[in-house]
XYZ file of C-alpha atoms in Angstrom:
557
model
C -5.703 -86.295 -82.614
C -4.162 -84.922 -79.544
C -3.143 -81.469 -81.631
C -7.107 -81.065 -82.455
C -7.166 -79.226 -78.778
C -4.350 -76.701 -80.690
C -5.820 -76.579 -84.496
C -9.713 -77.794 -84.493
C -12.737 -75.288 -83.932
C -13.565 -71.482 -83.489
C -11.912 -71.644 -80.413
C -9.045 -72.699 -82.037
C -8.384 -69.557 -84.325
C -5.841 -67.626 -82.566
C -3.640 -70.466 -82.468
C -4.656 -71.559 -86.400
C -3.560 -67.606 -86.845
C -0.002 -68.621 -84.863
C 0.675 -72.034 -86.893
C -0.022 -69.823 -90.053
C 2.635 -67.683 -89.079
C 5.200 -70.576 -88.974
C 4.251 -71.348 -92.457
C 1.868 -74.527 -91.824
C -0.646 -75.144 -95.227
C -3.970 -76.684 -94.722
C -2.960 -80.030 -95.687
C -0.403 -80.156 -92.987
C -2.974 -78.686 -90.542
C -5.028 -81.739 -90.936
C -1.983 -84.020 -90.039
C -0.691 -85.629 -87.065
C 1.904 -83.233 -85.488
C 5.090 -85.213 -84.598
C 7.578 -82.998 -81.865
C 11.321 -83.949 -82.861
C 13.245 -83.144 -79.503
C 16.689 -82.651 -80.563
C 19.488 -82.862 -78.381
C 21.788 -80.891 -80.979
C 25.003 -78.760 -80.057
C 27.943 -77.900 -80.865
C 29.780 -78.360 -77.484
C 28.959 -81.996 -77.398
C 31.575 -84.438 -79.467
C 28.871 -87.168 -78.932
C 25.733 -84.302 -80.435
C 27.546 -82.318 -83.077
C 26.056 -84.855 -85.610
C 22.171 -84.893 -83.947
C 21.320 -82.408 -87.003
C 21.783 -84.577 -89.895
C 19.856 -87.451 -87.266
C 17.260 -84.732 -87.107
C 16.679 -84.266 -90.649
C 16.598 -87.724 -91.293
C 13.874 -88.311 -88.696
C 12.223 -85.261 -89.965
C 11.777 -86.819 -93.786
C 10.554 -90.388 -91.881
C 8.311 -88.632 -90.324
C 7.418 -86.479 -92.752
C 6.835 -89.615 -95.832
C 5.230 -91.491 -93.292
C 2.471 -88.774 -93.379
C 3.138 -86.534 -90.189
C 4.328 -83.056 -89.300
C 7.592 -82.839 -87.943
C 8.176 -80.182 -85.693
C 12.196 -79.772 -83.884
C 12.363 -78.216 -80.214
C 16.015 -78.643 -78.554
C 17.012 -80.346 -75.180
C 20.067 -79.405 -73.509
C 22.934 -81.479 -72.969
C 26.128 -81.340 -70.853
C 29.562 -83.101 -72.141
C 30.965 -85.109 -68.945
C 33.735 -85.196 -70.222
C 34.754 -81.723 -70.802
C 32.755 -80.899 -67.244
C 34.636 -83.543 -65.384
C 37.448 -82.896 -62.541
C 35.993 -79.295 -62.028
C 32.466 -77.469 -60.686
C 31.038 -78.343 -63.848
C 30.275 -81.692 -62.961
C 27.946 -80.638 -60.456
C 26.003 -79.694 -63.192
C 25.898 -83.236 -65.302
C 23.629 -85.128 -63.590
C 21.159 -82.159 -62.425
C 20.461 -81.843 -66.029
C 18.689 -85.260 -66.239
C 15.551 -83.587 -64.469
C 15.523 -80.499 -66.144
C 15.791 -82.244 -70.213
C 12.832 -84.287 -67.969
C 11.041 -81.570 -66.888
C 11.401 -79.194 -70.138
C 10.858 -81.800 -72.625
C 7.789 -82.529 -70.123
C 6.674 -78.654 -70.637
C 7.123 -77.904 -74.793
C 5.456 -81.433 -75.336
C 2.210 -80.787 -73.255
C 2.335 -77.034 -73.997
C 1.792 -77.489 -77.691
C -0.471 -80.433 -77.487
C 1.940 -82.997 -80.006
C 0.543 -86.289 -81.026
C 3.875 -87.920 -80.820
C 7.247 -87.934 -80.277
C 10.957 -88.839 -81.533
C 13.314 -88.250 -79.343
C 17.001 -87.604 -80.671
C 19.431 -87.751 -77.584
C 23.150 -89.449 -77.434
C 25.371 -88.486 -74.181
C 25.100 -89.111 -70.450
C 21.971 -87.413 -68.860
C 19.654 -86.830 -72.195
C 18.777 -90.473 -72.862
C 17.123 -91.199 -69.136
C 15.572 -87.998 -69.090
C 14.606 -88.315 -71.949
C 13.157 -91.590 -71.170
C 11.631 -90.214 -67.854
C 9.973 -87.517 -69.856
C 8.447 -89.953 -72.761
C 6.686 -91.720 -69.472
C 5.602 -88.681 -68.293
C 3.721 -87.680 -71.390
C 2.599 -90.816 -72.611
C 2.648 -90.058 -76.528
C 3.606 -92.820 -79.172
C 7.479 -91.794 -78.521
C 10.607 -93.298 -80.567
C 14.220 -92.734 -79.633
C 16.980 -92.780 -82.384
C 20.641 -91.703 -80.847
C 23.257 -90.500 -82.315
C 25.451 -93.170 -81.865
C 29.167 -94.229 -80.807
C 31.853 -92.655 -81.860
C 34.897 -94.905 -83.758
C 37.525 -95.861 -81.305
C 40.782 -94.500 -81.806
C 44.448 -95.870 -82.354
C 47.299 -95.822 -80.892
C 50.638 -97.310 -80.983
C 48.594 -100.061 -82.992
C 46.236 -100.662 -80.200
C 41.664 -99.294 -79.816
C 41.694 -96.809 -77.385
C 39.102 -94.311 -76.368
C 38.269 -91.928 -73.759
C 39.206 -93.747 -70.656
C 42.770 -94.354 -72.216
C 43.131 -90.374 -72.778
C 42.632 -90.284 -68.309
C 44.611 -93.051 -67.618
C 47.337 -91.556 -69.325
C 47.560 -88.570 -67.410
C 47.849 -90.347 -64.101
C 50.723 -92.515 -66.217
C 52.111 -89.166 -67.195
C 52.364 -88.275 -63.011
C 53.540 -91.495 -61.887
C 56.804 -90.425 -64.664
C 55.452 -94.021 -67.025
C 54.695 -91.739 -70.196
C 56.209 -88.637 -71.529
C 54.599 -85.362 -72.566
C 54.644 -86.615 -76.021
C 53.389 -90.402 -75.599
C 50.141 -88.180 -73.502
C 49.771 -85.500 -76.792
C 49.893 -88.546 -79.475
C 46.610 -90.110 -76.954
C 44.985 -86.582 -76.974
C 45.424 -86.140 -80.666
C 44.367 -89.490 -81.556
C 41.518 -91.864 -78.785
C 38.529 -89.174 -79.962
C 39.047 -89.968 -83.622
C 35.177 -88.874 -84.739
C 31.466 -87.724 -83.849
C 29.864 -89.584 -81.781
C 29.305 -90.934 -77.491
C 32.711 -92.115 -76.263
C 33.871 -95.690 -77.799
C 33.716 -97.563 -74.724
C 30.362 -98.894 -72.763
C 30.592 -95.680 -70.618
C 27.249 -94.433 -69.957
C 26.367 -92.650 -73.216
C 26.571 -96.047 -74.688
C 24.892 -97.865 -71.843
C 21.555 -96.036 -72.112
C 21.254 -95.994 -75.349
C 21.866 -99.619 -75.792
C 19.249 -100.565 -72.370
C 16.968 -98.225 -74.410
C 16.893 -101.387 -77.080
C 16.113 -103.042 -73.782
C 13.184 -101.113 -73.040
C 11.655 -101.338 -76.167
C 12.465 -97.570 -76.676
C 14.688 -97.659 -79.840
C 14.733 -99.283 -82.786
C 17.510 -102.366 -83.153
C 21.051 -100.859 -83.624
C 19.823 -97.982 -81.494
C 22.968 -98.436 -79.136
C 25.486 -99.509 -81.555
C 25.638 -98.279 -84.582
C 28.714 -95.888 -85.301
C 27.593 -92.580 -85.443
C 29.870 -91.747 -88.979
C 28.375 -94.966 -90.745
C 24.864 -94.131 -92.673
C 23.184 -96.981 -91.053
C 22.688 -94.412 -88.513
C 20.984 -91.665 -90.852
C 18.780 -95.080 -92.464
C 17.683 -95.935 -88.825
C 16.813 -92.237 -88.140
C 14.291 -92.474 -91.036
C 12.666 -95.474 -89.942
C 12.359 -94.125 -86.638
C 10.397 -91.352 -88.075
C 8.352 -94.104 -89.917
C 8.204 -96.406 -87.125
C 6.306 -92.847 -85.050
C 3.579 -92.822 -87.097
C 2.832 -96.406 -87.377
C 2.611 -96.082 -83.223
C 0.225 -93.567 -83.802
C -2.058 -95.374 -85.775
C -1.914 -98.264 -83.595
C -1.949 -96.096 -80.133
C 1.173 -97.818 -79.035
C 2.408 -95.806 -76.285
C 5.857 -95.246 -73.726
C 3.919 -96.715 -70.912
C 2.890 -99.722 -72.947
C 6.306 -100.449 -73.231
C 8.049 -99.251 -70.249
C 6.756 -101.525 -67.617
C 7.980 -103.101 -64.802
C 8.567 -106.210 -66.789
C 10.912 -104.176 -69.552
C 12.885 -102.405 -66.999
C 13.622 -105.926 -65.168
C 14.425 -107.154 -68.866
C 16.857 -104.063 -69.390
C 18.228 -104.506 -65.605
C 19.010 -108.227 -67.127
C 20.609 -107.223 -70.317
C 22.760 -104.562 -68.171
C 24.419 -107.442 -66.340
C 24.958 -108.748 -69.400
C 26.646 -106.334 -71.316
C 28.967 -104.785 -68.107
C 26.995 -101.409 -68.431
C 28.066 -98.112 -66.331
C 27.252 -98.127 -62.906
C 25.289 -94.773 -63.416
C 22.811 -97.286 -64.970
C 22.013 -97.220 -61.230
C 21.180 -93.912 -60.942
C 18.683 -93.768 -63.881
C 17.012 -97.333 -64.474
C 15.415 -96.313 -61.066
C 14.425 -92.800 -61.998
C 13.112 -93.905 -65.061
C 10.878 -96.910 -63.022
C 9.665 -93.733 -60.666
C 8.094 -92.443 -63.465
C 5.815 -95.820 -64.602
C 5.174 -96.308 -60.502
C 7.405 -98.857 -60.410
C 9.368 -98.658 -57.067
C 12.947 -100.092 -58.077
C 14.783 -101.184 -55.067
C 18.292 -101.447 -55.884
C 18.598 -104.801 -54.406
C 17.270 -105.914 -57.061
C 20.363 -105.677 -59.373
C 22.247 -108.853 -57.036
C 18.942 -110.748 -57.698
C 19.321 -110.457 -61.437
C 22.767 -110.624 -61.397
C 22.996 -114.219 -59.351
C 21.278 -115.347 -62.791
C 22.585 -113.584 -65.556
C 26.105 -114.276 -66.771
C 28.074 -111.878 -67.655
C 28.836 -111.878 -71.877
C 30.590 -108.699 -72.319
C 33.805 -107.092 -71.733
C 33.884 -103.993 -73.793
C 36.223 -100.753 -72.432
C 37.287 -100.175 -70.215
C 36.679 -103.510 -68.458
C 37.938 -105.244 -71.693
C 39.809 -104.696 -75.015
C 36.291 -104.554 -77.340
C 34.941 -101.452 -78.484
C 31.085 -100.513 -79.355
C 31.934 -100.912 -83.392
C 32.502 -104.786 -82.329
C 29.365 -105.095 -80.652
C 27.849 -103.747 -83.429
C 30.049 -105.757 -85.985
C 28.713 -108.554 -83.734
C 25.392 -108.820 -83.767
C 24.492 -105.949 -81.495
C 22.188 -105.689 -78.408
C 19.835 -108.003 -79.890
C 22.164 -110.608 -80.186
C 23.184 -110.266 -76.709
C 19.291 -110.516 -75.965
C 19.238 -113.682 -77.977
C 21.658 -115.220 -76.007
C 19.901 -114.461 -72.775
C 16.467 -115.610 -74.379
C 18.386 -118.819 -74.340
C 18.209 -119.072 -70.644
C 14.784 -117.804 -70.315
C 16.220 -114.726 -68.448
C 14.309 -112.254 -70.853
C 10.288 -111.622 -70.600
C 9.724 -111.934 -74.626
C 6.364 -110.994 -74.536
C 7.542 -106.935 -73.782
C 6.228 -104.501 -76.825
C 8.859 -102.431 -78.227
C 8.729 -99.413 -81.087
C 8.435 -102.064 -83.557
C 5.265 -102.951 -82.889
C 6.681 -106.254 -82.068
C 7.375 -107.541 -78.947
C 11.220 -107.739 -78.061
C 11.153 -111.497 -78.567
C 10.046 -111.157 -82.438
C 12.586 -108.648 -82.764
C 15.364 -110.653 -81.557
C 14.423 -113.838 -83.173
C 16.547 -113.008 -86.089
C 19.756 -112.020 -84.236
C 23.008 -113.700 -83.912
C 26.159 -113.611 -82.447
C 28.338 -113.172 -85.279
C 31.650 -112.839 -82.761
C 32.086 -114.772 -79.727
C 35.047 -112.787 -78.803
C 32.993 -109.656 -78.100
C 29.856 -111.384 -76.991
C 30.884 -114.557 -75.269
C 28.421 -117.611 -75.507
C 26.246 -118.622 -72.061
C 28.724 -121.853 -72.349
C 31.754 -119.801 -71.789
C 30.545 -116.349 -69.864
C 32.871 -113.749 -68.545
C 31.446 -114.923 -65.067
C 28.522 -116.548 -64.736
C 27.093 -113.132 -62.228
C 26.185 -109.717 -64.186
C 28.732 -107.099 -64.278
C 27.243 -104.772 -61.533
C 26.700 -105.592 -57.709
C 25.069 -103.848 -55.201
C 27.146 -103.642 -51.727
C 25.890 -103.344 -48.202
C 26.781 -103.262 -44.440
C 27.663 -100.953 -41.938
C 29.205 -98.213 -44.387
C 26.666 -98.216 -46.577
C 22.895 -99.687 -44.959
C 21.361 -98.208 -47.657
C 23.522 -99.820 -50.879
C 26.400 -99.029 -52.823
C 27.185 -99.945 -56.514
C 30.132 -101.605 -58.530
C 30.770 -102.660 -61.717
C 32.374 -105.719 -60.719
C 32.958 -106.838 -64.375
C 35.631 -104.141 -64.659
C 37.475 -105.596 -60.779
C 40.371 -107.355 -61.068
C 40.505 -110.463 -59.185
C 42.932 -109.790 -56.659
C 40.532 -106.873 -55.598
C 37.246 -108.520 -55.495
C 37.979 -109.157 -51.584
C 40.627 -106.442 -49.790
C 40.559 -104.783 -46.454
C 42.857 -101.908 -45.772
C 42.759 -98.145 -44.276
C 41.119 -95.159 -45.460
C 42.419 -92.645 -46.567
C 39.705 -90.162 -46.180
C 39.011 -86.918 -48.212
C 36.401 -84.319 -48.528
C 35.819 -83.307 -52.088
C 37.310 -84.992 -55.092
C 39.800 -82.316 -56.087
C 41.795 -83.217 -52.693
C 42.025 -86.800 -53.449
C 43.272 -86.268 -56.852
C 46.462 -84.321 -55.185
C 47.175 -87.023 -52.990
C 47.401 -90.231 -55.412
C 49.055 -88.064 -58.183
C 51.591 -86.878 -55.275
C 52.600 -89.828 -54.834
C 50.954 -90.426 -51.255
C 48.431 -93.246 -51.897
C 49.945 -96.395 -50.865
C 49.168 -99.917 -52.505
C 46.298 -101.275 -50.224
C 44.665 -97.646 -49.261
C 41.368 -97.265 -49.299
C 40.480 -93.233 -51.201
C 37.325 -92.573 -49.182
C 36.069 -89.249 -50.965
C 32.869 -88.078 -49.477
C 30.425 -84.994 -49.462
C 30.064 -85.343 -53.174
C 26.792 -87.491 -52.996
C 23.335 -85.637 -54.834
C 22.751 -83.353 -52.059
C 26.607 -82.933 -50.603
C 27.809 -82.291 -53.886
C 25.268 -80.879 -54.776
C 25.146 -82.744 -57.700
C 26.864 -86.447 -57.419
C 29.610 -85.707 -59.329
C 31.515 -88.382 -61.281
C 34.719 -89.569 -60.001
C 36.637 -90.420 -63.476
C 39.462 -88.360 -62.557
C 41.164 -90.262 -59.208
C 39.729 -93.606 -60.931
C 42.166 -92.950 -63.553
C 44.563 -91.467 -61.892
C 44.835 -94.951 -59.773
C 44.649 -96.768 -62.679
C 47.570 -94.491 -64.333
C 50.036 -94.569 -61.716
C 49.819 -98.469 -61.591
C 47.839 -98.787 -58.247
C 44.551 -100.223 -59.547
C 45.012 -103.627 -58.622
C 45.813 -102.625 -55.158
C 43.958 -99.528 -53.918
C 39.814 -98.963 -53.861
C 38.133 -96.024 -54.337
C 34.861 -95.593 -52.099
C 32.682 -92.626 -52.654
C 29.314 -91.228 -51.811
C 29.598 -89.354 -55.646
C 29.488 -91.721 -58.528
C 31.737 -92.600 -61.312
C 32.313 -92.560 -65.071
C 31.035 -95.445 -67.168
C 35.218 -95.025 -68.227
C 36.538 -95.670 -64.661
C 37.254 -99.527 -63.687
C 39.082 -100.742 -60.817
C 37.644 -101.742 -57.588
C 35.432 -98.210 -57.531
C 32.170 -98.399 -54.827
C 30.424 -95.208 -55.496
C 26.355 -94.500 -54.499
C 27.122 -94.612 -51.029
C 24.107 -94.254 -49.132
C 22.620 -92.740 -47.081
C 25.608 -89.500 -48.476
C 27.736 -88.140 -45.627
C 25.790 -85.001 -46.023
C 22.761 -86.542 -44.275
C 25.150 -87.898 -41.650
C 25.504 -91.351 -43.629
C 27.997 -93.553 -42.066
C 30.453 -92.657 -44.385
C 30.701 -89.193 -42.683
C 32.292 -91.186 -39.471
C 35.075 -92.778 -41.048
C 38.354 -91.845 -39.849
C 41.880 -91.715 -41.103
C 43.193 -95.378 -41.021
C 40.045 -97.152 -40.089
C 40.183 -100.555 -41.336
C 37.813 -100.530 -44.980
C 36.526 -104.459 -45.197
C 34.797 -104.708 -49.088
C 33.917 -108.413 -50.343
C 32.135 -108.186 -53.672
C 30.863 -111.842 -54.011
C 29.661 -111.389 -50.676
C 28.266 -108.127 -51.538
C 29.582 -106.633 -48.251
C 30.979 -103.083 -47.562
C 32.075 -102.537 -43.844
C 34.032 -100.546 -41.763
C 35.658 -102.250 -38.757
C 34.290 -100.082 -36.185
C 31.972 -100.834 -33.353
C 28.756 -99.854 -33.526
C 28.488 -98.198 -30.293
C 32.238 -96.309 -31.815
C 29.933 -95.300 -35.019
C 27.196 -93.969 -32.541
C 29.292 -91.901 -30.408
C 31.140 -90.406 -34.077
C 27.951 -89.811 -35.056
C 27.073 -87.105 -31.583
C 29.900 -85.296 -32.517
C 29.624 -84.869 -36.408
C 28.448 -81.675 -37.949
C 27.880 -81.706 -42.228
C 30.057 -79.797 -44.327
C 28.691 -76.316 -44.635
C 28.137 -75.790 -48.455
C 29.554 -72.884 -50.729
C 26.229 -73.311 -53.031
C 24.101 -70.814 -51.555
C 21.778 -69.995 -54.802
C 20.557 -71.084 -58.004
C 19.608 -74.453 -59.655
C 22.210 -76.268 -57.339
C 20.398 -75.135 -54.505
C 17.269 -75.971 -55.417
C 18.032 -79.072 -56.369
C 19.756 -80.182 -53.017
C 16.867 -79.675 -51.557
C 15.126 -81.519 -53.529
C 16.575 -84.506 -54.413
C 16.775 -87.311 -52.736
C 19.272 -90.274 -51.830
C 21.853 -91.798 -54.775
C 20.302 -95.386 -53.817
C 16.773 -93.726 -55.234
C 18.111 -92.754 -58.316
C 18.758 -89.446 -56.918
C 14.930 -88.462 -58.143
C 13.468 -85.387 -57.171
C 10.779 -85.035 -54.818
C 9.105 -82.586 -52.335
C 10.768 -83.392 -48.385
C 7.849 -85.075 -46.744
C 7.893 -82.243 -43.981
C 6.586 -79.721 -46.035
């Protein structure tokens, strides 16, 4: 056992004389030692429920014949950090769960691992650290949360934005926007829609990673606390048979989760971390690859906010697996990937079906027969851009018009809810890319507010930050390279013409090149008001949104 280097021999007595202090017996000294990283707070809607997940992981484990043993990983709300400086902090949090988890896991020499995370950032680096360390590792989330009602219609999260920006525009009245806030966060759990809570979780299905249901079952029904023990279970039996994270994520399981992404209209920020996560196994993920997949896969889903489903009817509906099933169909899924089961993922799904063709549409009658999210390119963005064209409305998919360009997000949020975005504008926010921002900060905020004041099916929103799982609308965010590397995006001027064609996967602006060139002489970066701490560190560190915004040392050091 890996935890012999911490309990066996003479050697070994000060730290036998440490493990006695926590209580340990004999017996369980001569057990496999299981870490349980728990993602638990009480700031978190989406984690206030990871300690009864916990527990429940801790008696699989436990009756299974292992040692559990809880450490915590942090986690950051995006939703309560959103529209303010604390979204500079969401992403940057990814590498440090990474790194930490990395450090406790290694430090204390644990044969295994279950990983409890639900919300944004703790699931990829979660799944970044479970490469890193290489220990039979299961992940159980937390699950969705219920979707609320209102007026006799789901809503969730998204809805609660939107409304504000309806609430400027003078559509809804202070009381129609207090009846959404009391009422589209109804219980525990990671926001209703497939923002990107829900997205990871359910491509951690994908991976192999999680157990089926993983993604999509409710966080308040006790399926959830069942699956939790079985994860623990489903640890040990790893163990024994020496399955481990990089036996399942391989290049082959990260194209199969890049498939089922397509399929199920997933966040764009899956963009940000399917890559980081691919870093970690050596896998270098270009991107590009997304329109390959996505010229093949068909897209099945519509759940919020692209569409009027919710994750309780994906669940009610089969689930990820039957979505799998459905691409199995095609051949568009390598079956012969391991998972946590200690199956591969094409015994796991050979029992699913799609018990609702309403929420997961049959390959005979797709949403469109391309995957949700496209990668854009051209002479704003040489290095690629991303959209979740699932959640475009048709008259958007092609559009030219001006930009109206803005520095930071806060500035663009006055000017649409002022009333001085026009239908046909192009909102070009920029210096909020992982180094600019620092941070790549999420652009739910002016998404919604577009969306709100009844402009979303006639203004874009282009940005060098990212966005929300929640926003829709024609939103291009990942712009790279970032305007604070002198990307083109930095040249763009007030009322240049903006040229974006999704199905052509183009993103232009109609200036010369020799026009860009000359811009480009002149241009100076945006000094910075981050002179210190994490932020800093990690601007100088990380590295382009169309990476995955990974971390690594600048090559001219």
């Amino acid at each position: 056992m890996k935890s012999d280097a911490v309990k066996c021999g003479m050697q070994q007595a000060p730290h036998r004389s440490l493990f006695n202090a926590l209580g340990f017996t004999e017996e369980e000294m001569q057990k496999p030692m299981v870490g349980i990283v728990s993602s638990y707070n009480e700031i978190v809607p989406g984690h206030m429920n990871l300690d009864k997940i916990v527990n429940a992981v801790k008696l699989g484990v436990a009756e299974a014949g292992g040692v559990p043993v809880v450490f915590p990983a942090i986690a950051v709300c995006d939703g309560i950090a959103m529209g303010h400086i604390g979204m500079k902090y969401s992403l940057v949090t990814r590498d440090l769960i990474a790194d930490s988890t990395e450090c406790m896991a290694l430090a204390h020499q644990f044969d295994a691992l279950v990983m409890v995370p639900n919300c944004d950032k703790n699931v990829p680096g979660l799944l970044m650290a479970a490469a890193r360390i290489n220990v039979p590792t299961v992940f159980v989330s937390g699950g969705p949360m219920l979707a609320g009602h209102v007026k006799g219609q789901k809503r969730s999260l998204s809805s609660m934005f939107e409304a504000v920006g309806s609430y400027a525009a003078g559509k809804m009245s202070e009381d129609d926007v207090k009846e959404f806030e009391q009422k589209v966060c109804p219980t525990c759990g990671s926001c209703s829609g497939m923002y990107t809570a829900n997205s990871m979780n359910c491509l951690t299905e994908a991976l192999g990673m999680g157990l089926p249901g993983n993604g999509t079952i409710p966080a308040v029904y006790s399926e959830r606390i069942k699956l939790a023990k079985h994860a623990g279970m489903a640890v040990m039996d790893m163990l024994k048979k020496n399955i481990r994270p990089r036996d399942i994520m391989t290049k082959e399981a990260i194209i199969n989760a890049l498939t089922v992404d397509m399929a199920l209209g997933c966040s764009t920020n899956s963009m940000l971390h399917l890559p980081a996560i691919a870093h970690e196994i050596g896998f270098d993920f270009d991107i590009s690859y997304a329109n390959e997949i996505s010229e093949k896969t068909p897209n099945l889903c519509h759940l919020a906010p692209a569409g009027p489903t919710y994750m309780e009817d994906l669940n009610e509906a089969g689930g990820v697996y039957a979505v799998i099933s459905e691409l199995i169909e095609k051949g568009l899924i390598d079956t012969s990937c391991m998972t946590v089961t200690g199956r591969t993922i094409g015994e796991n799904a050979a029992g699913a079906r799609n018990l609702n063709e309403e929420v997961i549409r049959p390959l005979s009658n797709p949403y469109s027969e391309t995957g949700g999210l496209a990668v854009l390119k051209g002479n704003l963005a040489p290095d690629g851009s991303v959209v979740k064209r699932s959640a475009v409305v048709p008259e958007m998919m092609v559009h030219e018009g001006p930009a109206r360009v803005f520095e930071c997000e806060e500035d663009a949020i006055d000017a649409i809810k002022g009333g001085r975005i026009n239908p046909g504008d192009v909102v070009v926010i920029r210096n909020e890319g992982p180094k600019g921002g620092p941070g790549m900060r999420e652009m739910l905020n002016p998404t919604s507010a577009i969306a709100g004041m009844g402009l979303g099916s006639t203004v874009a929103l282009i940005t060098d930050g990212r966005f929300s799982g929640a926003s829709r609308g024609a939103s291009i965010g990942h712009v790279s390279p970032e305007a604070a590397v002198g990307g083109p995006i930095a040249l763009v001027k007030e009322g240049d013409i903006i040229s974006i064609d999704i199905p052509k996967m183009k993103l232009d602006v109609k200036v010369s090149d020799e026009e860009l060139a000359e811009r480009k002489k002149n241009w100076t970066p945006v000094e910075s008001d981050i002179k210190s701490g994490y932020l800093s560190r990690y601007r100088e560190l990380v590295t382009s949104g169309n990476r995955g915004a990974i971390l690594e040392i600048p090559k001219d050091r």
